[in-house]
Amino acid sequence: MTGTVNILEIRCGSGHAIGVLELDNTSSLNALTLTMLKTIQQQLLHWQHDENIVSVIIQAVGEKAFCSGADIRALYYALENDPAVTAINQSVAATMDDYIHQTNTEQSYLAKPFLIDYFTLEYSCDYLIHHYPKPIIAWGNGLIMGGGLGLFIGASHRVVTPSASLAMPEMKIGLYPDVGATWFLNQLPAGIGLFLGLTGADVNASDALDLAMADHLIVDKDRERLIKQLKHYPWQNIAQDGVSAVVSEILTAIATDSERQRPPSQMIPYFPQIQAACVAPTLDIVYGQIEAISGMGSWLENAKQTLIEGSPLSAHICFHQMQHYQQASLADCFLMELSLSVRCGLLGEFKEGVRARLIEKDNQPKWLYKTLSDVDTRLVDCLFTPLWHQQQNPLADLV
């Protein structure tokens, strides 16, 4: 997969500059390659110490997507070409011990290092954005999914256009909501994060604002208006700690003119039913109650369909995230997710999901477990077991 990040510095009349990172991988809906993530990290680290840079904009080329997520095809081919990973999938009678051994394998010399490198870099970028010392404006148009939401959600100033669609659809491919979703889904009102994780339901611009997953709604054509105002603002009169408030004022003023373009809510009409369905002690009860939510329309039906067709193992992982990490810090969630993502990759469920949905596109994934009740919780517990002592975790410096 080719892909790049265009780097721009927009010169301001004050002598300062606005840094721009533009995701450019339109053939794959701006999915994040390893090279793109390296560019994002290196440039953000450089700009945070550049006194001339007052703020950063993260945007994307094209109208269809801000970012569709991680470069999962590259992850898939690393798994597909690793004998240590494919061996268990060829076994007709794999046991629980085989699965647990697979997630602990030291024989993977291709897939495991790539998984570690990719997810370490991706999560480092996400964390850097969450804690960036300068305002970051994320311009979210079109699809904002998975890894794309990981970039977007941590920005200090999150703009959605009327076409924006936020989602964590990892259930469909046998993974789980990562990129810090263990933390940010748990920040949502009770039950809502679990619903989004289990169903992969898309959140449109109106719902994103109501759920505080975005801060401003602005129509696409007003991006140039925003840039013009940033260019001509007298930044020399503003201390660094006052820049964020100025950016908020500019965005709020522009957003006022876009209010009429706000799309009808999709989730909010079902909000009480979703909360009631998802605040339950066991996963099977949650499933039954989501399926019983009454209402018409494709949005709810699509959510229920993903619930039914998604990986039962992924569902258990998501439920565990939402139940056991409600009080965990963002850094601790990323450390946990790094181990979990590598183990999930080595297990094979993710590889099978990508094969079925994106590579061969037969949409008939052969999940390890056919139903929720079939899932062995020992495997779930194993997947959440750290791969490293905390100080050896590649993300240990986040804490």
Coordinates of C-alpha atoms in Angstrom, one line a residue:
M1 CA 0.0 0.0 0.0
T2 CA 1.3 3.4 -0.9
G3 CA 0.5 6.4 1.3
T4 CA 2.0 9.5 2.5
V5 CA 1.5 12.5 4.8
N6 CA 1.8 15.9 3.2
I7 CA 3.5 18.4 5.5
L8 CA 2.7 22.1 5.1
E9 CA 3.5 25.2 7.1
I10 CA 1.0 28.0 6.5
R11 CA 2.8 31.3 7.2
C12 CA 0.9 33.8 9.3
G13 CA 1.1 37.6 9.1
S14 CA 2.5 37.6 12.6
G15 CA 5.6 35.6 11.5
H16 CA 4.2 32.5 13.1
A17 CA 2.9 29.4 11.2
I18 CA 0.2 26.8 11.3
G19 CA 1.5 23.2 10.8
V20 CA -0.6 21.0 8.6
L21 CA -0.4 17.2 8.4
E22 CA -2.5 15.9 5.5
L23 CA -3.2 12.2 5.2
D24 CA -2.8 11.2 1.6
N25 CA -3.7 7.6 0.8
T26 CA -7.1 8.0 -1.0
S27 CA -7.0 4.6 -2.7
S28 CA -7.4 3.0 0.7
L29 CA -9.6 5.7 2.3
N30 CA -6.5 7.2 3.9
A31 CA -5.6 4.1 5.9
L32 CA -2.5 4.6 8.0
T33 CA 0.6 2.8 6.8
L34 CA 3.7 2.4 9.0
T35 CA 5.5 5.1 7.0
M36 CA 2.6 7.5 7.5
L37 CA 2.6 7.0 11.2
K38 CA 6.3 7.6 11.4
T39 CA 5.9 10.9 9.6
I40 CA 3.1 12.0 11.9
Q41 CA 5.0 11.2 15.0
Q42 CA 8.3 12.8 13.8
Q43 CA 6.6 15.9 12.6
L44 CA 4.5 16.4 15.7
L45 CA 7.6 15.9 17.9
H46 CA 9.5 18.5 15.8
W47 CA 6.6 21.1 15.9
Q48 CA 6.0 20.8 19.6
H49 CA 9.4 22.4 20.2
D50 CA 9.2 25.0 17.3
E51 CA 8.2 28.3 18.8
N52 CA 7.0 29.6 15.5
I53 CA 4.3 26.9 15.2
V54 CA 1.2 28.1 17.1
S55 CA -1.2 25.3 16.2
V56 CA -1.5 22.1 14.0
I57 CA -4.2 20.9 11.7
I58 CA -4.7 17.3 10.8
Q59 CA -6.7 16.8 7.7
A60 CA -7.0 14.4 4.8
V61 CA -7.1 14.4 1.0
G62 CA -10.4 13.6 -0.6
E63 CA -14.0 13.8 0.4
K64 CA -14.7 10.2 1.3
A65 CA -12.6 9.8 4.5
F66 CA -10.5 11.4 7.1
C67 CA -9.1 8.0 7.8
S68 CA -10.6 4.5 7.5
G69 CA -8.2 3.0 10.1
A70 CA -5.0 1.0 10.3
D71 CA -3.2 -0.6 7.3
I72 CA -4.9 -3.9 8.1
R73 CA -3.9 -5.4 4.8
A74 CA -0.2 -5.1 5.7
L75 CA -1.0 -6.6 9.1
Y76 CA -2.8 -9.4 7.3
Y77 CA 0.0 -10.3 4.9
A78 CA 2.5 -10.3 7.7
L79 CA 0.4 -12.9 9.5
E80 CA -0.4 -14.8 6.3
N81 CA 3.3 -15.2 5.4
D82 CA 4.4 -16.3 8.9
P83 CA 4.5 -20.1 9.3
A84 CA 4.4 -19.8 13.1
V85 CA 1.0 -18.1 12.8
T86 CA -0.6 -20.2 10.0
A87 CA 0.3 -23.5 11.6
I88 CA -2.6 -23.6 14.1
N89 CA -5.1 -22.5 11.5
Q90 CA -4.3 -25.7 9.5
S91 CA -5.0 -27.9 12.5
V92 CA -8.4 -29.6 12.4
A93 CA -8.5 -30.2 16.1
A94 CA -6.9 -27.2 17.8
T95 CA -7.3 -27.3 21.6
M96 CA -7.5 -24.5 24.1
D97 CA -3.9 -25.1 25.0
D98 CA -3.0 -24.7 21.3
Y99 CA -4.7 -21.3 21.2
I100 CA -3.0 -20.1 24.4
H101 CA 0.3 -21.3 23.1
Q102 CA -0.2 -19.5 19.9
T103 CA -0.7 -16.1 21.7
N104 CA 2.6 -16.7 23.5
T105 CA 4.6 -18.0 20.6
E106 CA 8.2 -16.9 20.4
Q107 CA 8.6 -18.7 17.0
S108 CA 7.1 -15.8 15.0
Y109 CA 9.9 -13.9 13.4
L110 CA 7.8 -11.9 10.9
A111 CA 4.3 -11.2 12.2
K112 CA 5.0 -10.6 15.9
P113 CA 7.8 -8.0 15.4
F114 CA 5.6 -6.3 12.8
L115 CA 2.6 -6.3 15.0
I116 CA 4.7 -4.9 17.9
D117 CA 6.2 -2.2 15.7
Y118 CA 3.0 -1.1 14.1
F119 CA 0.8 -0.9 17.2
T120 CA 3.6 0.7 19.3
L121 CA 4.0 3.4 16.7
E122 CA 0.2 3.9 16.2
Y123 CA -0.6 4.1 19.9
S124 CA 2.4 6.4 20.5
C125 CA 1.0 8.8 17.9
D126 CA -2.4 8.7 19.4
Y127 CA -1.1 9.3 22.9
L128 CA 1.0 12.2 21.7
I129 CA -2.0 13.8 20.1
H130 CA -4.0 13.4 23.4
H131 CA -1.3 15.2 25.3
Y132 CA 0.1 17.6 22.7
P133 CA 1.2 21.0 24.2
K134 CA -0.3 23.0 21.3
P135 CA -3.8 23.1 19.9
I136 CA -4.5 20.4 17.3
I137 CA -7.5 20.9 15.0
A138 CA -8.6 17.6 13.5
W139 CA -10.8 18.2 10.4
G140 CA -13.0 15.1 10.3
N141 CA -14.8 14.6 7.1
G142 CA -16.3 11.4 5.8
L143 CA -15.3 8.2 7.4
I144 CA -13.5 8.4 10.7
M145 CA -13.0 4.8 11.6
G146 CA -10.8 2.6 13.9
G147 CA -7.3 4.0 13.8
G148 CA -8.7 7.2 12.2
L149 CA -10.8 7.8 15.2
G150 CA -7.7 7.1 17.3
L151 CA -6.1 10.1 15.7
F152 CA -9.2 12.3 15.7
I153 CA -10.5 11.7 19.3
G154 CA -7.4 13.0 21.1
A155 CA -7.2 16.3 19.3
S156 CA -7.9 19.4 21.4
H157 CA -10.3 20.8 18.7
R158 CA -12.3 18.2 16.9
V159 CA -14.2 19.4 13.9
V160 CA -16.8 17.3 12.0
T161 CA -18.3 18.1 8.7
P162 CA -21.9 17.1 7.9
S163 CA -20.6 14.0 6.1
A164 CA -18.6 12.7 9.1
S165 CA -19.2 9.1 10.3
L166 CA -17.4 7.9 13.4
A167 CA -17.1 4.2 14.1
M168 CA -15.1 1.5 15.8
P169 CA -16.1 -1.5 13.6
E170 CA -13.4 -4.0 14.7
M171 CA -16.0 -6.6 15.7
K172 CA -16.5 -7.3 12.0
I173 CA -12.9 -8.4 11.5
G174 CA -12.2 -10.3 14.7
L175 CA -10.3 -7.6 16.5
Y176 CA -11.6 -5.2 19.2
P177 CA -11.9 -1.5 19.8
D178 CA -8.3 -0.3 20.3
V179 CA -6.4 2.9 19.7
G180 CA -7.3 4.0 23.2
A181 CA -11.0 3.1 22.9
T182 CA -10.7 1.2 26.1
W183 CA -10.4 4.7 27.6
F184 CA -12.5 6.9 25.4
L185 CA -15.5 4.5 25.0
N186 CA -15.5 4.3 28.8
Q187 CA -15.8 8.1 29.0
L188 CA -19.1 8.0 27.2
P189 CA -22.5 7.8 29.1
A190 CA -23.1 4.4 30.7
G191 CA -23.7 1.7 28.2
I192 CA -23.0 3.8 25.1
G193 CA -19.4 2.8 24.7
L194 CA -20.2 -0.9 25.0
F195 CA -23.0 -0.5 22.3
L196 CA -20.6 1.2 19.9
G197 CA -18.0 -1.4 20.5
L198 CA -20.3 -4.4 20.1
T199 CA -22.2 -3.1 17.1
G200 CA -19.6 -1.0 15.3
A201 CA -22.5 1.5 14.8
D202 CA -21.6 4.7 13.0
V203 CA -22.0 8.0 14.9
N204 CA -22.9 10.9 12.6
A205 CA -22.0 14.5 13.1
S206 CA -25.0 15.4 15.2
D207 CA -24.6 12.4 17.5
A208 CA -20.8 13.0 17.8
L209 CA -21.5 16.5 19.1
D210 CA -24.1 15.3 21.5
L211 CA -21.8 12.6 22.8
A212 CA -18.9 15.0 23.1
M213 CA -16.9 13.0 20.6
A214 CA -16.5 16.1 18.5
D215 CA -16.5 19.8 19.4
H216 CA -17.6 21.8 16.3
L217 CA -19.7 21.2 13.1
I218 CA -18.4 23.1 10.1
V219 CA -19.2 22.7 6.5
D220 CA -16.4 21.7 4.1
K221 CA -16.3 25.0 2.2
D222 CA -15.5 26.9 5.4
R223 CA -12.1 25.2 5.9
E224 CA -10.5 27.9 3.8
R225 CA -12.3 30.5 5.9
L226 CA -10.8 28.9 9.0
I227 CA -7.3 28.9 7.5
K228 CA -7.6 32.5 6.4
Q229 CA -8.6 33.6 10.0
L230 CA -5.7 31.6 11.5
K231 CA -3.3 33.2 9.0
H232 CA -4.3 36.8 9.8
Y233 CA -4.7 36.5 13.5
P234 CA -2.2 38.7 15.5
W235 CA -0.5 35.7 17.3
Q236 CA 2.3 38.0 18.5
N237 CA -0.1 39.4 21.1
I238 CA -1.1 36.0 22.5
A239 CA 0.8 33.9 25.0
Q240 CA 1.2 30.2 24.2
D241 CA -1.3 29.2 26.9
G242 CA -3.9 31.5 25.3
V243 CA -3.7 30.1 21.8
S244 CA -6.2 27.3 22.5
A245 CA -8.9 29.7 23.6
V246 CA -8.4 31.8 20.5
V247 CA -8.7 28.7 18.3
S248 CA -11.9 27.8 20.1
E249 CA -13.4 31.2 19.5
I250 CA -12.6 31.2 15.8
L251 CA -14.0 27.7 15.4
T252 CA -17.2 28.5 17.4
A253 CA -17.9 31.6 15.3
I254 CA -17.5 29.7 12.0
A255 CA -19.5 26.8 13.3
T256 CA -22.5 29.1 14.1
D257 CA -23.0 29.5 10.4
S258 CA -23.0 25.8 9.8
E259 CA -25.7 24.8 12.3
R260 CA -28.4 24.6 9.6
Q261 CA -26.3 21.8 7.9
R262 CA -26.5 19.6 11.0
P263 CA -27.8 16.2 10.0
P264 CA -30.7 14.5 11.8
S265 CA -29.5 12.4 14.8
Q266 CA -29.3 8.7 14.4
M267 CA -28.4 7.4 17.8
I268 CA -29.9 9.9 20.2
P269 CA -33.6 8.8 19.5
Y270 CA -32.6 5.4 20.8
F271 CA -30.4 6.7 23.6
P272 CA -32.6 5.5 26.6
Q273 CA -33.1 2.1 25.1
I274 CA -29.5 1.6 24.3
Q275 CA -28.4 2.6 27.8
A276 CA -31.0 0.3 29.4
A277 CA -29.9 -2.6 27.1
C278 CA -26.2 -2.3 27.7
V279 CA -26.1 -1.8 31.5
A280 CA -26.4 -5.4 32.3
P281 CA -24.2 -7.9 34.3
T282 CA -23.6 -10.4 31.5
L283 CA -22.8 -10.3 27.8
D284 CA -25.6 -12.6 26.8
I285 CA -28.2 -10.4 28.5
V286 CA -26.7 -7.4 26.7
Y287 CA -27.0 -9.1 23.4
G288 CA -30.6 -10.1 24.0
Q289 CA -31.6 -6.6 25.1
I290 CA -29.9 -4.9 22.1
E291 CA -31.7 -7.3 19.7
A292 CA -35.0 -6.4 21.5
I293 CA -34.6 -2.6 21.0
S294 CA -37.6 -1.5 19.0
G295 CA -37.4 0.9 16.1
M296 CA -37.3 1.2 12.4
G297 CA -34.5 2.3 10.0
S298 CA -31.3 1.1 8.6
W299 CA -29.0 2.5 11.3
L300 CA -30.4 0.3 14.1
E301 CA -30.8 -2.7 11.8
N302 CA -27.1 -2.4 10.7
A303 CA -26.0 -2.2 14.3
K304 CA -28.0 -5.4 15.1
Q305 CA -26.6 -7.2 12.1
T306 CA -23.0 -6.5 13.0
L307 CA -23.8 -7.7 16.5
I308 CA -25.0 -11.0 15.1
E309 CA -22.3 -11.4 12.5
G310 CA -19.3 -10.2 14.4
S311 CA -16.8 -12.4 16.3
P312 CA -18.1 -13.8 19.5
L313 CA -14.6 -13.8 20.9
S314 CA -14.2 -10.1 20.0
A315 CA -17.5 -9.4 21.8
H316 CA -16.2 -11.0 25.0
I317 CA -13.0 -8.9 24.7
C318 CA -15.0 -5.7 24.3
F319 CA -17.2 -6.5 27.2
H320 CA -14.1 -7.2 29.3
Q321 CA -12.7 -3.8 28.3
M322 CA -15.8 -1.9 29.3
Q323 CA -16.3 -3.8 32.6
H324 CA -12.7 -3.9 33.9
Y325 CA -11.0 -0.7 32.7
Q326 CA -13.5 1.9 33.6
Q327 CA -11.1 3.7 36.0
A328 CA -7.9 3.0 34.1
S329 CA -5.8 5.9 32.8
L330 CA -5.3 6.5 29.1
A331 CA -1.6 5.4 29.4
D332 CA -2.5 2.2 31.2
C333 CA -5.1 1.5 28.5
F334 CA -2.6 1.8 25.7
L335 CA -0.1 -0.4 27.5
M336 CA -2.8 -3.1 27.9
E337 CA -4.0 -2.7 24.3
L338 CA -0.5 -3.2 22.9
S339 CA -0.3 -6.7 24.5
L340 CA -3.9 -7.4 23.6
S341 CA -3.5 -6.4 20.0
V342 CA -0.3 -8.5 19.5
R343 CA -1.9 -11.5 21.1
C344 CA -5.1 -11.1 19.0
G345 CA -3.0 -10.9 15.9
L346 CA -1.1 -14.1 16.7
L347 CA -4.2 -16.0 17.6
G348 CA -5.7 -15.9 14.1
E349 CA -9.2 -14.5 14.6
F350 CA -8.2 -11.1 13.2
K351 CA -6.5 -12.7 10.2
E352 CA -9.6 -14.7 9.4
G353 CA -11.8 -11.7 9.8
V354 CA -9.7 -9.6 7.4
R355 CA -9.6 -12.5 4.9
A356 CA -13.4 -12.8 4.9
R357 CA -14.2 -9.1 4.8
L358 CA -11.4 -7.5 2.8
I359 CA -9.2 -10.0 1.0
E360 CA -11.4 -12.8 -0.4
K361 CA -14.6 -10.9 0.5
D362 CA -16.7 -14.0 0.9
N363 CA -18.2 -12.5 4.1
Q364 CA -18.1 -15.9 5.7
P365 CA -15.5 -15.7 8.5
K366 CA -14.9 -19.0 10.3
W367 CA -14.7 -17.7 13.8
L368 CA -13.0 -19.7 16.5
Y369 CA -16.3 -19.9 18.4
K370 CA -19.7 -19.9 16.8
T371 CA -21.7 -18.5 19.7
L372 CA -21.1 -16.3 22.7
S373 CA -21.7 -19.3 25.1
D374 CA -19.0 -21.3 23.2
V375 CA -16.3 -18.8 24.1
D376 CA -13.8 -20.1 26.7
T377 CA -13.1 -17.4 29.2
R378 CA -9.7 -18.8 29.8
L379 CA -8.7 -17.6 26.4
V380 CA -10.1 -14.2 27.0
D381 CA -8.1 -14.0 30.3
C382 CA -5.0 -15.1 28.4
L383 CA -5.4 -12.4 25.8
F384 CA -5.5 -9.8 28.5
T385 CA -2.3 -11.1 30.2
P386 CA 0.6 -8.7 29.6
L387 CA 3.2 -9.8 27.2
W388 CA 5.9 -7.9 29.1
H389 CA 6.6 -6.7 32.6
Q390 CA 5.4 -3.1 32.6
Q391 CA 8.9 -1.6 32.5
Q392 CA 9.7 -3.8 29.4
N393 CA 6.5 -2.8 27.6
P394 CA 7.5 -0.8 24.4
L395 CA 5.1 1.9 25.6
A396 CA 6.4 2.0 29.2
D397 CA 7.5 5.6 28.8
L398 CA 3.9 6.7 28.5
V399 CA 3.4 6.2 32.3

